[in-house]
Coordinates of C-alpha atoms in Angstrom, one line a residue:
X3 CA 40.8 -18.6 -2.6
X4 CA 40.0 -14.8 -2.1
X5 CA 40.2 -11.8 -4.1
X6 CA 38.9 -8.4 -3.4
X7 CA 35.4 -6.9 -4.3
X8 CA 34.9 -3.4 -6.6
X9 CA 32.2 -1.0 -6.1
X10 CA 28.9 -1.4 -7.9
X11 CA 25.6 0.2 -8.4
X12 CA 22.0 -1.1 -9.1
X13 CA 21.5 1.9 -12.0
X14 CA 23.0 5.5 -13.5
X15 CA 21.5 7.2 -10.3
X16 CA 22.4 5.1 -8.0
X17 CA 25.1 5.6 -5.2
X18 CA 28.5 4.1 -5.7
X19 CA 29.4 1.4 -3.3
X20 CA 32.8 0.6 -1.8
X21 CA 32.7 -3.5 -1.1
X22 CA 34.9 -5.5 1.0
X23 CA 36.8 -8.8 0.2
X24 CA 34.9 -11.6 -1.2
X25 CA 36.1 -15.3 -0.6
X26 CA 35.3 -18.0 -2.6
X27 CA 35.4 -21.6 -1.7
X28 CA 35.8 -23.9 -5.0
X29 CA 33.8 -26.7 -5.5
X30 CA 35.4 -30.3 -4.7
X31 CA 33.6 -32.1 -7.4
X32 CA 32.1 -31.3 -11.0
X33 CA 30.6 -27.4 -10.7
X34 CA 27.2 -28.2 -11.3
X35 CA 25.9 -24.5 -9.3
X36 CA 27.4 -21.4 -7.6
X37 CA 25.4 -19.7 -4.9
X38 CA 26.5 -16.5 -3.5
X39 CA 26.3 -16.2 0.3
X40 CA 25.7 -13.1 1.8
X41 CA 26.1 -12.2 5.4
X42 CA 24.3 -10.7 8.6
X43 CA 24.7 -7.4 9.9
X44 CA 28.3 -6.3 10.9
X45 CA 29.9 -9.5 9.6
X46 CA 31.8 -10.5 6.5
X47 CA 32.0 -13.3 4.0
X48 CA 35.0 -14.9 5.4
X49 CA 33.0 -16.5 8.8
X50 CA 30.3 -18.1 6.1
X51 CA 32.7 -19.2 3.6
X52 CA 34.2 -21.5 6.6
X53 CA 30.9 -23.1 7.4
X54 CA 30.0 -23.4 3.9
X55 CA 33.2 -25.4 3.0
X56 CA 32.3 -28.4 5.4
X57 CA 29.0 -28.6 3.9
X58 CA 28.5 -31.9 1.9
X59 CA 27.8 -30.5 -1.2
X60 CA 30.8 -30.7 -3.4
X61 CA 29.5 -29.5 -6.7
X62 CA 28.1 -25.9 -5.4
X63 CA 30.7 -23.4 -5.5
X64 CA 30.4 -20.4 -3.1
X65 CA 30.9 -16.7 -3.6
X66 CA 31.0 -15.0 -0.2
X67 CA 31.0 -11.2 -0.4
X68 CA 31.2 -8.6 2.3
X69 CA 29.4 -5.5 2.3
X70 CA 30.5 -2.3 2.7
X71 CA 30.9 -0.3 5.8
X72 CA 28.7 2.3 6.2
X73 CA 26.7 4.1 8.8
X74 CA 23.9 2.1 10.0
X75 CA 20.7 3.9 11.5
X76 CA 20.0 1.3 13.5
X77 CA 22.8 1.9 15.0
X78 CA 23.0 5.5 15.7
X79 CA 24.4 5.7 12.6
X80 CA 27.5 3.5 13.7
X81 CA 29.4 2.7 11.1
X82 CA 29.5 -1.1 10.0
X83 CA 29.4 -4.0 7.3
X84 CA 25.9 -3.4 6.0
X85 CA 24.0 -4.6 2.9
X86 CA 21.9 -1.4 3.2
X87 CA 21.0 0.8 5.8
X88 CA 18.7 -0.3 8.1
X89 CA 15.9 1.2 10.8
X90 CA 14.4 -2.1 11.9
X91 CA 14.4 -5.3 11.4
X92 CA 10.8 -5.6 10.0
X93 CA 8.7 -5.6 6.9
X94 CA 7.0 -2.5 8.2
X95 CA 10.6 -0.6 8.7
X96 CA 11.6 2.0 6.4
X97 CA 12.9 0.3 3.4
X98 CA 16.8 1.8 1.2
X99 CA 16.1 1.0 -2.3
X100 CA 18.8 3.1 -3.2
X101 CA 21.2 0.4 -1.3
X102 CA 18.8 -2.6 -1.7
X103 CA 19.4 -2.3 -5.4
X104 CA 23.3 -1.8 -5.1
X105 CA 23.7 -5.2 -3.3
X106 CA 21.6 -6.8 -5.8
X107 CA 23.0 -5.6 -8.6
X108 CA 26.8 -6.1 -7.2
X109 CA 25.6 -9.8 -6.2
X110 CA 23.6 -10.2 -9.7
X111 CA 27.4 -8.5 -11.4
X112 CA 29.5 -11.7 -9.2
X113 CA 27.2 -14.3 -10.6
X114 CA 27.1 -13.0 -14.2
X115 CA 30.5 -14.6 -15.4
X116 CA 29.8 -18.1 -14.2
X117 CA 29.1 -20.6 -17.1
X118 CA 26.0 -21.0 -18.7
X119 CA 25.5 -24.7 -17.6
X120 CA 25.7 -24.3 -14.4
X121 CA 22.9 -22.8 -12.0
X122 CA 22.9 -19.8 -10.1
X123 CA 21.3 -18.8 -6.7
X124 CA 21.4 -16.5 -4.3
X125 CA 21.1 -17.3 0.1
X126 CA 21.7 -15.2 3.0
X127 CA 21.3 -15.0 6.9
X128 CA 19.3 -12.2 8.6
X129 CA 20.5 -8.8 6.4
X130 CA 21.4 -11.0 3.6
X131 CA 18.5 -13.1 3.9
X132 CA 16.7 -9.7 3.2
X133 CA 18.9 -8.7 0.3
X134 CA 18.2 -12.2 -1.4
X135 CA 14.8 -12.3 -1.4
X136 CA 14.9 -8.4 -2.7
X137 CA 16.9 -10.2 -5.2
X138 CA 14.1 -12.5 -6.0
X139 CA 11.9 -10.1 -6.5
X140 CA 13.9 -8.3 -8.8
X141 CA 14.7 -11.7 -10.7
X142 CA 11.0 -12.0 -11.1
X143 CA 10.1 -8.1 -12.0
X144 CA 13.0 -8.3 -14.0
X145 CA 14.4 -5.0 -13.1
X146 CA 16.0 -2.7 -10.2
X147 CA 13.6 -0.8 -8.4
X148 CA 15.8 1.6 -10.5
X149 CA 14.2 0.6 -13.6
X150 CA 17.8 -1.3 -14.9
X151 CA 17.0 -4.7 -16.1
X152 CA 17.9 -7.7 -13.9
X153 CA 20.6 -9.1 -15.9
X154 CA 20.9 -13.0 -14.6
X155 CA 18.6 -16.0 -14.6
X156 CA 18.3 -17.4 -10.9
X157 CA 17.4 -20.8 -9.8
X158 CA 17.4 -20.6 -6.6
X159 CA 17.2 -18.4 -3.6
X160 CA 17.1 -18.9 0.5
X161 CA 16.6 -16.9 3.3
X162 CA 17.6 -17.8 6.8
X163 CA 16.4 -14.9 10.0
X164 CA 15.8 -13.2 7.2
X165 CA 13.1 -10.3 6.0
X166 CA 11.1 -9.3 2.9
X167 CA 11.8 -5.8 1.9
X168 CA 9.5 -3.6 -0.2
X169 CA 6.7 -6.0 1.0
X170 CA 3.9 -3.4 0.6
X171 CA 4.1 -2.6 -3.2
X172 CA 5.7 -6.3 -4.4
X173 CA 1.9 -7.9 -5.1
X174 CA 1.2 -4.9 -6.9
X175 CA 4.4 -5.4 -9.3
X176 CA 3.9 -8.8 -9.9
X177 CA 0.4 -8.5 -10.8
X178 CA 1.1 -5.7 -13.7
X179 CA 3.2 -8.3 -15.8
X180 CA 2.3 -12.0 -16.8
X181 CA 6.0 -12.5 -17.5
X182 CA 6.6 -11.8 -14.0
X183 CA 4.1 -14.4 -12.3
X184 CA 5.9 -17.3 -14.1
X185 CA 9.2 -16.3 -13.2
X186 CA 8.1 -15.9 -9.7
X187 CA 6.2 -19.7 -9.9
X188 CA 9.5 -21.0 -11.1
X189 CA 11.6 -19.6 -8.8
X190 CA 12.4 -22.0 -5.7
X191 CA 12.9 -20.5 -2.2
X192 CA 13.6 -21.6 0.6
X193 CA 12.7 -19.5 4.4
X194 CA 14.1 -20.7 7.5
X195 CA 13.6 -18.9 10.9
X196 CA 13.5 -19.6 14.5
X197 CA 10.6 -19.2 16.5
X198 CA 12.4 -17.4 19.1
X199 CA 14.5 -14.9 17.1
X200 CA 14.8 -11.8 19.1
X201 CA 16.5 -9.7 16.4
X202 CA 14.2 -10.3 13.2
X203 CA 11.1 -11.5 14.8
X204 CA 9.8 -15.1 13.9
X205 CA 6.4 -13.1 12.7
X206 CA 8.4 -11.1 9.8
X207 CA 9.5 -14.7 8.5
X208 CA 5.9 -15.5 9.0
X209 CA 4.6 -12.7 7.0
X210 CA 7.6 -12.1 5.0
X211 CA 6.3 -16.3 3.3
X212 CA 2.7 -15.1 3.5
X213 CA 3.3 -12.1 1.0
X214 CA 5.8 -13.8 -1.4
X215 CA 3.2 -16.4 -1.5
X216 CA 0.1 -14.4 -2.6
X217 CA 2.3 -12.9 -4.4
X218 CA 2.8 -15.5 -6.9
X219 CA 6.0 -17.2 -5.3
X220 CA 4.6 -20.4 -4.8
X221 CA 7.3 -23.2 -5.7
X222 CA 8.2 -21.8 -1.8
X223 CA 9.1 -23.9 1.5
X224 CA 8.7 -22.0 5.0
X225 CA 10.6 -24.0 7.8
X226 CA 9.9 -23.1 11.4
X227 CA 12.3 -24.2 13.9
X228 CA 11.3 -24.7 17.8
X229 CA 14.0 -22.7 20.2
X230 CA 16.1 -21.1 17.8
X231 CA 17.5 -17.7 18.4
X232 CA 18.9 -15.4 15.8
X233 CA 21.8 -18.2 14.6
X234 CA 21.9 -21.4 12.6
X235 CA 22.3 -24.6 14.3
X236 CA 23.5 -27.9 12.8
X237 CA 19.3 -29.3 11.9
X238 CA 18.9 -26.0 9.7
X239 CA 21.9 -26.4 7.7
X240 CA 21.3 -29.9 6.9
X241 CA 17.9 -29.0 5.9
X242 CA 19.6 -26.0 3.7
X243 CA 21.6 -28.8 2.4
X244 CA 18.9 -31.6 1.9
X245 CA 16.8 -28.6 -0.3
X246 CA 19.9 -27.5 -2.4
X247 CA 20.1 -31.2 -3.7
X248 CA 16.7 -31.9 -4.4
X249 CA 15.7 -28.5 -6.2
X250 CA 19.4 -28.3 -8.1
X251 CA 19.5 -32.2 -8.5
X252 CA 22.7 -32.4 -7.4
X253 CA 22.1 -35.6 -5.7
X254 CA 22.3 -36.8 -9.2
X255 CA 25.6 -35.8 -10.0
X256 CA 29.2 -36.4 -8.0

């Protein structure tokens, strides 16, 4: 099943976003937890809502959205499907709050109609990876960047070749507000990346766990993996899948 996405915005100032289709793959037993699933760089949901629907996790149901296209930097200013416009790859790179809020708060808008029983999360590869764990932070501050309130509760979040963005001021946030260092200790995550990723280099995973960490994200897992490039492989999915049923305890439940 598929249906087509609407534009959104992470606060009153913020730019109005155009979003692509967004596919959703049911789930084939009792709905126990939706994750949305947010893609890489120039993709679209409907290439991860494949993969997603062989997984062996029958009471997750996934929202796949695709981002907009709009001219990426990085590019030349190429137009593509983007989350946010981009630089580099990095921590360190220049970081669009502005569009890093839109996606979060268009993700945050998809998850808030699901039913209260059921747990929400929030995963991504590379761009998407990034735009999750923005999420997270957000989840934890609980605001926008913008100063909106973060409107959903999450319960989990993973990132795969992914990035942390707004790494240099996220400590700071969390340490103004005790409400905010519980949510964070709370909050499972899960960062994957290969060791040889030559787009988002395995040190910005590295650091990207380091910072969340001291931070005050500690119910966190960091999982290296030897020879992998800047794509998932069978072992990393399994592990995704293996992590979803303990933290969700949906092992419990058929």
């Amino acid at each position: 099943m598929s249906y087509y996405g609407s534009s959104s915005s992470g606060g009153q100032n913020s730019r109005r976003v155009d979003y692509g289709r967004t596919y959703v793959v049911r789930p084939k037993g009792r709905h126990l937890a939706t994750i949305v699933w947010l893609h890489g760089l120039g993709d679209n949901g409907a290439s991860w809502s494949q993969l997603l629907d062989s997984l062996p996790l029958p009471n997750i149901k996934w929202i796949c959205p695709t981002a907009a296209t709009q001219p990426v930097t990085a590019f030349g200013g190429f137009p593509c499907s983007a989350w946010f416009d981009v630089e580099d790859t990095s921590i360190d790179g220049r970081d669009d709050i502005e569009g890093l809020d839109a996606s979060a708060a268009h993700i945050a808008n998809l998850l808030s109609s699901e039913p209260c029983d059921v747990k929400l999360g929030i995963a991504g590869f590379s761009m998407g990876a990034a735009v999750a764990l923005h999420s997270a932070a957000c989840y934890a501050h609980g605001k926008f960047t913008s100063g909106s309130p973060y409107p959903i509760k999450l319960d989990s979040v993973i990132s795969l070749s992914g990035w942390l963005p707004c790494s240099r001021t996220l400590r700071g946030k969390m340490e103004s507000s005790h409400i905010s260092v519980r949510r964070a200790a709370s909050l499972p995550i899960l960062l994957s990346h290969g060791r040889v990723d030559d787009v988002v280099a395995y040190r910005n995973g590295e650091r990207s766990a380091e910072i969340l960490r001291s931070s005050g994200f500690s119910y966190m897992s960091f999982k290296p993996y030897n020879g992998l490039g800047h794509y998932t492989i069978p072992e990393e999915m399994d592990d995704v899948c293996k992590w979803l049923s303990s933290t969700l305890g949906l092992s419990r439940s058929r």
